[in-house]
Amino acid sequence: MAQTLSDSLHGITRVRINRAPSPVLAIAAPWLLVILGSLAPLLPLIASAPVVPPLGFLFLVAWQQLRPGLFPIWAGLPLGLIDDLYSGQPMGSAVLLWSAAMIALDIIEMRFPWRDFAHNWVAAAAIIVAYILLSLGIANHGGGHTLLPVLVPQLVISVLCYPLAARLVGRVDRLRLMRVRKI
């Protein structure tokens, strides 16, 4: 039996008509990625100084710059609370700093609606450096005794890892908006 052209192409191509993204995946994927990034302190990494970037915060900044308005402005509170539970920082520090970062990113978005990647990277670098330095200040005020030069490797690695975090967020965003549900 001879197959028609449409029958042979049916298995190769994906049907896109009458499809929509999954609402559960579209809503849950950004939140889950940030939460998984906040679980990075659980990785079995032994170092004498902090070198792992705050992945949850990097993912939050990348999502907020890729899709402004995807997270509500109050999203810094629950996501920061989850980060506080696993980061070892004093409780409430990430809640405060993540909420302030969300407000700062919202102000940047209102002031500069059309940006390229270099501007996003500079803004993200400023926010990441401010976050890490303010976290150090809060931790030292709470009884820690970490000196600023100890954090220089984490600062450099965090700023240099931001493009990788933004790329991963872009990939997850494509997965999040994939058409899987029949209308």
Tab-separated table of C-alpha atoms in Angstrom:
chain	number	residue	atom	x	y	z
A	1	MET	CA	0.000	0.000	0.000
A	2	ALA	CA	1.227	3.425	-0.882
A	3	GLN	CA	1.230	6.004	1.867
A	4	THR	CA	0.209	9.522	1.117
A	5	LEU	CA	2.599	12.340	1.778
A	6	SER	CA	0.545	13.631	4.716
A	7	ASP	CA	0.567	10.196	6.358
A	8	SER	CA	4.335	9.898	6.092
A	9	LEU	CA	4.898	13.433	7.442
A	10	HIS	CA	2.431	12.996	10.297
A	11	GLY	CA	4.921	11.059	12.400
A	12	ILE	CA	7.745	13.491	11.665
A	13	THR	CA	6.056	16.792	12.345
A	14	ARG	CA	4.411	17.839	15.524
A	15	VAL	CA	0.842	19.027	15.399
A	16	ARG	CA	0.759	22.644	16.545
A	17	ILE	CA	-2.761	23.632	15.624
A	18	ASN	CA	-5.249	23.372	18.454
A	19	ARG	CA	-2.486	23.172	21.097
A	20	ALA	CA	-1.707	25.393	24.071
A	21	PRO	CA	0.909	25.420	26.815
A	22	SER	CA	0.101	23.547	29.984
A	23	PRO	CA	-1.083	26.088	32.566
A	24	VAL	CA	0.418	24.061	35.422
A	25	LEU	CA	3.820	23.896	33.729
A	26	ALA	CA	3.650	27.561	32.702
A	27	ILE	CA	3.050	28.668	36.282
A	28	ALA	CA	5.123	26.115	38.226
A	29	ALA	CA	8.346	25.970	36.182
A	30	PRO	CA	9.765	29.398	37.203
A	31	TRP	CA	8.969	28.861	40.869
A	32	LEU	CA	10.439	25.351	40.881
A	33	LEU	CA	13.650	26.442	39.149
A	34	VAL	CA	14.249	29.192	41.706
A	35	ILE	CA	13.492	26.782	44.566
A	36	LEU	CA	15.863	24.173	43.124
A	37	GLY	CA	18.530	26.871	42.829
A	38	SER	CA	17.992	27.735	46.479
A	39	LEU	CA	18.760	24.120	47.368
A	40	ALA	CA	22.329	24.505	46.033
A	41	PRO	CA	23.835	24.652	49.565
A	42	LEU	CA	22.844	20.994	49.895
A	43	LEU	CA	25.325	20.034	47.164
A	44	PRO	CA	28.217	17.938	48.489
A	45	LEU	CA	30.898	20.560	47.837
A	46	ILE	CA	33.725	21.051	50.293
A	47	ALA	CA	35.478	24.414	50.174
A	48	SER	CA	37.294	26.561	52.704
A	49	ALA	CA	35.570	29.706	51.443
A	50	PRO	CA	32.200	30.425	49.841
A	51	VAL	CA	32.531	29.799	46.113
A	52	VAL	CA	29.076	28.562	45.064
A	53	PRO	CA	27.007	31.421	43.675
A	54	PRO	CA	23.541	32.020	45.109
A	55	LEU	CA	21.851	30.045	42.322
A	56	GLY	CA	18.305	30.662	43.502
A	57	PHE	CA	18.915	34.406	43.436
A	58	LEU	CA	20.613	34.205	40.033
A	59	PHE	CA	17.604	32.323	38.642
A	60	LEU	CA	15.204	34.847	40.183
A	61	VAL	CA	17.069	37.763	38.602
A	62	ALA	CA	17.267	35.952	35.251
A	63	TRP	CA	13.528	35.174	35.248
A	64	GLN	CA	12.674	38.725	36.204
A	65	GLN	CA	14.807	40.098	33.378
A	66	LEU	CA	13.660	37.569	30.775
A	67	ARG	CA	9.950	37.745	31.611
A	68	PRO	CA	9.196	40.901	33.609
A	69	GLY	CA	5.906	40.532	35.394
A	70	LEU	CA	6.025	36.735	35.468
A	71	PHE	CA	6.642	36.792	39.208
A	72	PRO	CA	4.441	39.063	41.296
A	73	ILE	CA	6.296	41.762	43.189
A	74	TRP	CA	5.686	39.894	46.466
A	75	ALA	CA	7.416	36.728	45.179
A	76	GLY	CA	10.602	37.705	47.002
A	77	LEU	CA	8.942	36.902	50.313
A	78	PRO	CA	8.123	33.173	49.889
A	79	LEU	CA	11.130	32.455	47.679
A	80	GLY	CA	13.449	34.304	50.058
A	81	LEU	CA	11.982	32.368	52.981
A	82	ILE	CA	12.763	29.078	51.248
A	83	ASP	CA	16.289	30.322	50.540
A	84	ASP	CA	16.707	31.341	54.177
A	85	LEU	CA	15.834	27.822	55.273
A	86	TYR	CA	18.700	26.280	53.282
A	87	SER	CA	21.362	28.999	52.963
A	88	GLY	CA	22.429	29.293	56.586
A	89	GLN	CA	21.833	33.044	56.606
A	90	PRO	CA	19.893	34.618	59.486
A	91	MET	CA	16.159	34.147	59.004
A	92	GLY	CA	14.614	37.019	57.117
A	93	SER	CA	17.767	38.205	55.356
A	94	ALA	CA	16.892	36.671	51.984
A	95	VAL	CA	13.251	37.690	52.432
A	96	LEU	CA	14.351	41.305	52.801
A	97	LEU	CA	17.045	41.263	50.129
A	98	TRP	CA	15.056	39.277	47.541
A	99	SER	CA	12.055	41.581	48.016
A	100	ALA	CA	14.317	44.616	47.598
A	101	ALA	CA	15.846	43.039	44.483
A	102	MET	CA	12.383	42.441	43.012
A	103	ILE	CA	11.521	46.093	43.588
A	104	ALA	CA	14.841	47.217	42.088
A	105	LEU	CA	14.352	45.003	39.023
A	106	ASP	CA	10.834	46.370	38.598
A	107	ILE	CA	12.171	49.939	38.737
A	108	ILE	CA	14.874	49.072	36.190
A	109	GLU	CA	12.218	47.556	33.927
A	110	MET	CA	10.061	50.683	34.145
A	111	ARG	CA	13.012	53.015	33.575
A	112	PHE	CA	14.703	51.039	30.774
A	113	PRO	CA	12.079	48.887	29.023
A	114	TRP	CA	14.314	48.139	26.003
A	115	ARG	CA	17.623	46.641	27.037
A	116	ASP	CA	20.103	44.303	25.437
A	117	PHE	CA	21.981	41.485	27.133
A	118	ALA	CA	24.920	43.688	28.131
A	119	HIS	CA	22.629	46.059	30.022
A	120	ASN	CA	20.880	43.124	31.677
A	121	TRP	CA	24.229	41.662	32.691
A	122	VAL	CA	25.442	44.968	34.172
A	123	ALA	CA	22.176	45.421	36.087
A	124	ALA	CA	22.262	41.805	37.261
A	125	ALA	CA	25.923	42.125	38.287
A	126	ALA	CA	25.147	45.221	40.367
A	127	ILE	CA	22.196	43.518	42.050
A	128	ILE	CA	24.135	40.282	42.657
A	129	VAL	CA	27.129	42.099	44.157
A	130	ALA	CA	24.825	44.205	46.342
A	131	TYR	CA	22.966	41.064	47.445
A	132	ILE	CA	26.134	39.208	48.431
A	133	LEU	CA	27.665	42.200	50.229
A	134	LEU	CA	24.447	42.982	52.095
A	135	SER	CA	24.126	39.291	53.011
A	136	LEU	CA	27.641	39.495	54.442
A	137	GLY	CA	26.697	42.577	56.425
A	138	ILE	CA	23.565	40.930	57.820
A	139	ALA	CA	25.438	37.726	58.684
A	140	ASN	CA	28.255	39.663	60.390
A	141	HIS	CA	25.720	41.732	62.307
A	142	GLY	CA	24.070	38.501	63.426
A	143	GLY	CA	27.301	37.175	64.920
A	144	GLY	CA	29.405	36.079	61.939
A	145	HIS	CA	33.001	37.163	61.456
A	146	THR	CA	33.640	36.822	57.730
A	147	LEU	CA	35.980	39.305	56.085
A	148	LEU	CA	35.223	40.891	52.722
A	149	PRO	CA	38.240	39.436	50.826
A	150	VAL	CA	36.934	35.933	51.512
A	151	LEU	CA	33.886	36.670	49.347
A	152	VAL	CA	35.792	37.898	46.291
A	153	PRO	CA	35.818	34.455	44.573
A	154	GLN	CA	32.069	34.068	45.127
A	155	LEU	CA	31.436	37.567	43.777
A	156	VAL	CA	33.464	36.908	40.626
A	157	ILE	CA	31.981	33.445	40.050
A	158	SER	CA	28.443	34.745	40.614
A	159	VAL	CA	28.795	37.576	38.112
A	160	LEU	CA	30.423	35.278	35.548
A	161	CYS	CA	27.786	32.552	36.052
A	162	TYR	CA	24.876	34.900	35.406
A	163	PRO	CA	24.909	34.366	31.597
A	164	LEU	CA	24.773	30.595	32.178
A	165	ALA	CA	21.853	31.048	34.565
A	166	ALA	CA	20.091	33.284	32.041
A	167	ARG	CA	20.641	30.698	29.311
A	168	LEU	CA	19.232	27.928	31.504
A	169	VAL	CA	16.237	30.109	32.341
A	170	GLY	CA	15.703	30.687	28.612
A	171	ARG	CA	15.732	26.932	27.979
A	172	VAL	CA	13.280	26.292	30.794
A	173	ASP	CA	11.109	29.117	29.435
A	174	ARG	CA	10.971	27.395	26.050
A	175	LEU	CA	10.002	24.158	27.785
A	176	ARG	CA	7.450	26.021	29.884
A	177	LEU	CA	5.714	27.465	26.827
A	178	MET	CA	5.802	24.266	24.771
A	179	ARG	CA	2.407	23.451	23.285
A	180	VAL	CA	1.288	20.191	24.893
A	181	ARG	CA	-2.372	20.573	25.812
A	182	LYS	CA	-5.237	20.117	23.386
A	183	ILE	CA	-7.704	22.987	23.298
